[in-house]
Coordinates of C-alpha atoms in Angstrom, one line a residue:
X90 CA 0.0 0.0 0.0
X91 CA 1.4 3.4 -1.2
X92 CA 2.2 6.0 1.8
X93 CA 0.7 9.5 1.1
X94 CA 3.5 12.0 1.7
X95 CA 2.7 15.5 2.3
X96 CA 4.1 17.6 -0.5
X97 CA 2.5 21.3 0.5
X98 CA 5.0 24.0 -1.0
X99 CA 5.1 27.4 0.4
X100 CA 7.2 29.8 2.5
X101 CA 8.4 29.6 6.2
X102 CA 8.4 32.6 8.5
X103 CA 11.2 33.1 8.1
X104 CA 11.9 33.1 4.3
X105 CA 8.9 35.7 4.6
X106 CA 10.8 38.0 6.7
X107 CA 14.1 38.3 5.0
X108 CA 12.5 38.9 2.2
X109 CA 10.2 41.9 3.9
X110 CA 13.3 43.0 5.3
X111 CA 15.1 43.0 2.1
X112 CA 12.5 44.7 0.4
X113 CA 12.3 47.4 3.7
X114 CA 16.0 47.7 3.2
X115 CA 15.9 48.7 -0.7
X116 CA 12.7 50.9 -0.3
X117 CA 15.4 52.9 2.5
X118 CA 18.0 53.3 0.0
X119 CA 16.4 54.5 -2.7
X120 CA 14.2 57.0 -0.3
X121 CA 17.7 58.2 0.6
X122 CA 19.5 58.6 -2.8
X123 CA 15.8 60.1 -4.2
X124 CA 15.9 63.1 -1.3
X125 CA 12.0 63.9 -1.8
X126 CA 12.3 67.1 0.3
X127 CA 15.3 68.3 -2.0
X128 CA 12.7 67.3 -5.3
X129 CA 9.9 69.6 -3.3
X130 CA 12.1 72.7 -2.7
X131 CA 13.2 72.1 -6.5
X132 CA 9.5 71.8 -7.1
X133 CA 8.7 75.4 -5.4
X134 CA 11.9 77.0 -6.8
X135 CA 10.2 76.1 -10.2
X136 CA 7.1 77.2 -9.8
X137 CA 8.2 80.6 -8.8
X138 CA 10.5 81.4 -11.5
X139 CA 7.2 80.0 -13.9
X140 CA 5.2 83.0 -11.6
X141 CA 8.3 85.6 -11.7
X142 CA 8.4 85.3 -15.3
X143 CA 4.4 85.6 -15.5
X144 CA 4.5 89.2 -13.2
X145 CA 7.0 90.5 -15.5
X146 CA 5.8 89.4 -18.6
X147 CA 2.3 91.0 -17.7
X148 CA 4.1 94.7 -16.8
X149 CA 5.7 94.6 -20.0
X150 CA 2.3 93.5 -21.6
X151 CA 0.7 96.1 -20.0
X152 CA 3.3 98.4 -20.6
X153 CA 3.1 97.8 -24.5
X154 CA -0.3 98.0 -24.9
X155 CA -0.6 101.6 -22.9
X156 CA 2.2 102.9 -24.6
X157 CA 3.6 104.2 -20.8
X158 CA 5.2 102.6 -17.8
X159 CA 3.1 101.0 -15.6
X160 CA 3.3 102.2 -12.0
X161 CA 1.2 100.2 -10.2
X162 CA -2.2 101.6 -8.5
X163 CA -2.1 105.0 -7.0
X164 CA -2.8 103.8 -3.5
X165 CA 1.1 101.6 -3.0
X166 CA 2.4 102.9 -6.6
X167 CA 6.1 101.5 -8.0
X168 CA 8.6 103.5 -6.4
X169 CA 12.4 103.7 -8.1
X170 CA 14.9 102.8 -6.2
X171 CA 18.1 101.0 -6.0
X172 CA 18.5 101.2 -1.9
X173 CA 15.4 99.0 -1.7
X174 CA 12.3 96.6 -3.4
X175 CA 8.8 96.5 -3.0
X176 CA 6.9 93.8 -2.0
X177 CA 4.5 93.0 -4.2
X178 CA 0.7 93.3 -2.8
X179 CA -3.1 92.5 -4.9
X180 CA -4.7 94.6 -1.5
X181 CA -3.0 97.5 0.1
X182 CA -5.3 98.4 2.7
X183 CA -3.7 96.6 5.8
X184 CA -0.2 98.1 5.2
X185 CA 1.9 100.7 6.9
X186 CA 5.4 100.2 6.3
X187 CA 6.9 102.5 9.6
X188 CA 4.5 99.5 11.4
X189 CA 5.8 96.3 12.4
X190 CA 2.9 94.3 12.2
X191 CA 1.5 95.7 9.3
X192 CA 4.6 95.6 6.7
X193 CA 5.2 92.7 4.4
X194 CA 8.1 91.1 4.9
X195 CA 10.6 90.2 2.5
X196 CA 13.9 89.5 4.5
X197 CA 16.8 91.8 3.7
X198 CA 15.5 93.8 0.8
X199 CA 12.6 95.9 2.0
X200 CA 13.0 98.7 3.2
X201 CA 11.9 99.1 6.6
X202 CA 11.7 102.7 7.4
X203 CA 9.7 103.6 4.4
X204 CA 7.1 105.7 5.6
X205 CA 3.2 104.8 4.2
X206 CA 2.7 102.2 1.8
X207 CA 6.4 102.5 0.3
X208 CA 7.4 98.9 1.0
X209 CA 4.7 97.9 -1.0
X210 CA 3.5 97.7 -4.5
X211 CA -0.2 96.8 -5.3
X212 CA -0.5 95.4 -9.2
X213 CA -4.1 94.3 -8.5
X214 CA -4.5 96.8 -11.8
X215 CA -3.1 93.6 -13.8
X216 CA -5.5 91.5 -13.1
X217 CA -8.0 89.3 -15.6
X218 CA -7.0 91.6 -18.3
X219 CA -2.8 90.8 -18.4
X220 CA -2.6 88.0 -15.5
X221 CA -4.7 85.4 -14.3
X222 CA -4.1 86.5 -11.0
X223 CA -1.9 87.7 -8.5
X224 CA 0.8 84.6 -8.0
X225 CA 1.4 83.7 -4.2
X226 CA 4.8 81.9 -3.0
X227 CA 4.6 78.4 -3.3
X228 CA 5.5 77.7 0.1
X229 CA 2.7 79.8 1.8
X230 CA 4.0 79.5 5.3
X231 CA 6.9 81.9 4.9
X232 CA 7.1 83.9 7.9
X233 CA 6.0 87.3 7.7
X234 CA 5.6 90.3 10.2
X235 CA 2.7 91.7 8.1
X236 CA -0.3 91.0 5.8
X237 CA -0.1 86.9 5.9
X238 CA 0.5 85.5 2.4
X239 CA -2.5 85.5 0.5
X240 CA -3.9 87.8 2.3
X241 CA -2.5 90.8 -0.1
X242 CA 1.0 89.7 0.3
X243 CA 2.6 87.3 -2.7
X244 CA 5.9 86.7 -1.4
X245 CA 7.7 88.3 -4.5
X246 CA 9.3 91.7 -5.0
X247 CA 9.4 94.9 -7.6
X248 CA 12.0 97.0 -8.1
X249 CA 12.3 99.9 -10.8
X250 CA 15.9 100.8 -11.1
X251 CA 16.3 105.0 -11.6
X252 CA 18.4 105.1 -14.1
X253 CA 17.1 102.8 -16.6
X254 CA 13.1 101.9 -16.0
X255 CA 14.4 98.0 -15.8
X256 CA 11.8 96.4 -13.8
X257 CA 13.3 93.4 -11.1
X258 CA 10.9 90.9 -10.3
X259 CA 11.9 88.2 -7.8
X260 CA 10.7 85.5 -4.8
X261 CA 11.4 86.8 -1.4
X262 CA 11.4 83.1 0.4
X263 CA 13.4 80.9 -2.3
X264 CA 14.3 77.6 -1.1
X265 CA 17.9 76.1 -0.8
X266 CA 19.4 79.7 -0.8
X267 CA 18.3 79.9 -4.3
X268 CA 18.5 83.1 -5.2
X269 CA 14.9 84.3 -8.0
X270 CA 14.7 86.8 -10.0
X271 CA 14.3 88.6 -13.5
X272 CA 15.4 91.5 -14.7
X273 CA 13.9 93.4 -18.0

């Protein structure tokens, strides 16, 4: 009489494990050599070149089409300057620049004892007909002293030079030191 052998095939524990850890250990590597919070900032940085590019493109647009240079609306108008920049606001209402709490903040570049609306530059005059709308940084939890971004405050700069009308358009919060900005 023929014995009946068991002949079930699978995996043990432990053959399951190693492999898990094995799998656990290449999913740690790769994590490591990918750097996803080196791809984000490089994600961010990207976008606000794409939105520098936009707010300058839309001055010059506007600029074209009227024939004049465009300062801004009357209420936080483009200043020229080459001590300091502008931050670059779609509401005005909420700023005082000689007021701490009320002055957008774009570290080391605005100037602080402007008095009025001086540190700021509403374009809210470009909007629907040469931009979409006003572009706000990326990040959105840049720290600020003033208006919170979106709230009025985009996180990028003007800056009319004196001497030759260029405008500079630029991020104040750029990650990885990065340094943003276009000049036409």
């Amino acid at each position: 009489m023929p014995t009946k052998t068991n002949t079930n095939r699978g995996f043990t524990l432990i053959e399951l494990l190693i492999v898990i850890a094995i799998i656990g250990f290449l999913a740690a590597a790769i994590l490591v050599a990918v750097d996803p919070v080196k791809r984000i900032q490089d994600s961010r940085n990207s976008k606000r070149w794409s939105e520098v590019n936009g707010i300058l493109n839309a001055i010059l647009t506007k600029q074209v089409d009227d024939r004049n240079l465009y300062n801004g609306e009357s209420s936080a108008p483009i200043i020229a300057t080459t001590d300091a920049v502008q931050v670059i606001v779609s509401s005005d209402a909420a700023v005082a620049c000689e007021v701490v709490g009320t002055r957008p903040l774009c570290p080391g570049k605005v100037q602080s004892t402007a008095a009025g609306k001086g540190c700021a530059a509403n374009l809210s005059g470009l909007v629907s007909e040469f931009i979409a709308a006003l572009p706000v940084d990326p990040k959105n939890d840049a720290p600020t002293t003033g208006p919170a971004l979106g709230a009025g405050n985009s996180g990028y700069y003007i800056q009319r030079i004196p001497t030759t009308n260029r405008i500079e358009i630029g991020s104040c919060w750029p990650d990885q030191g990065a340094s943003i900005s276009v000049r036409r």
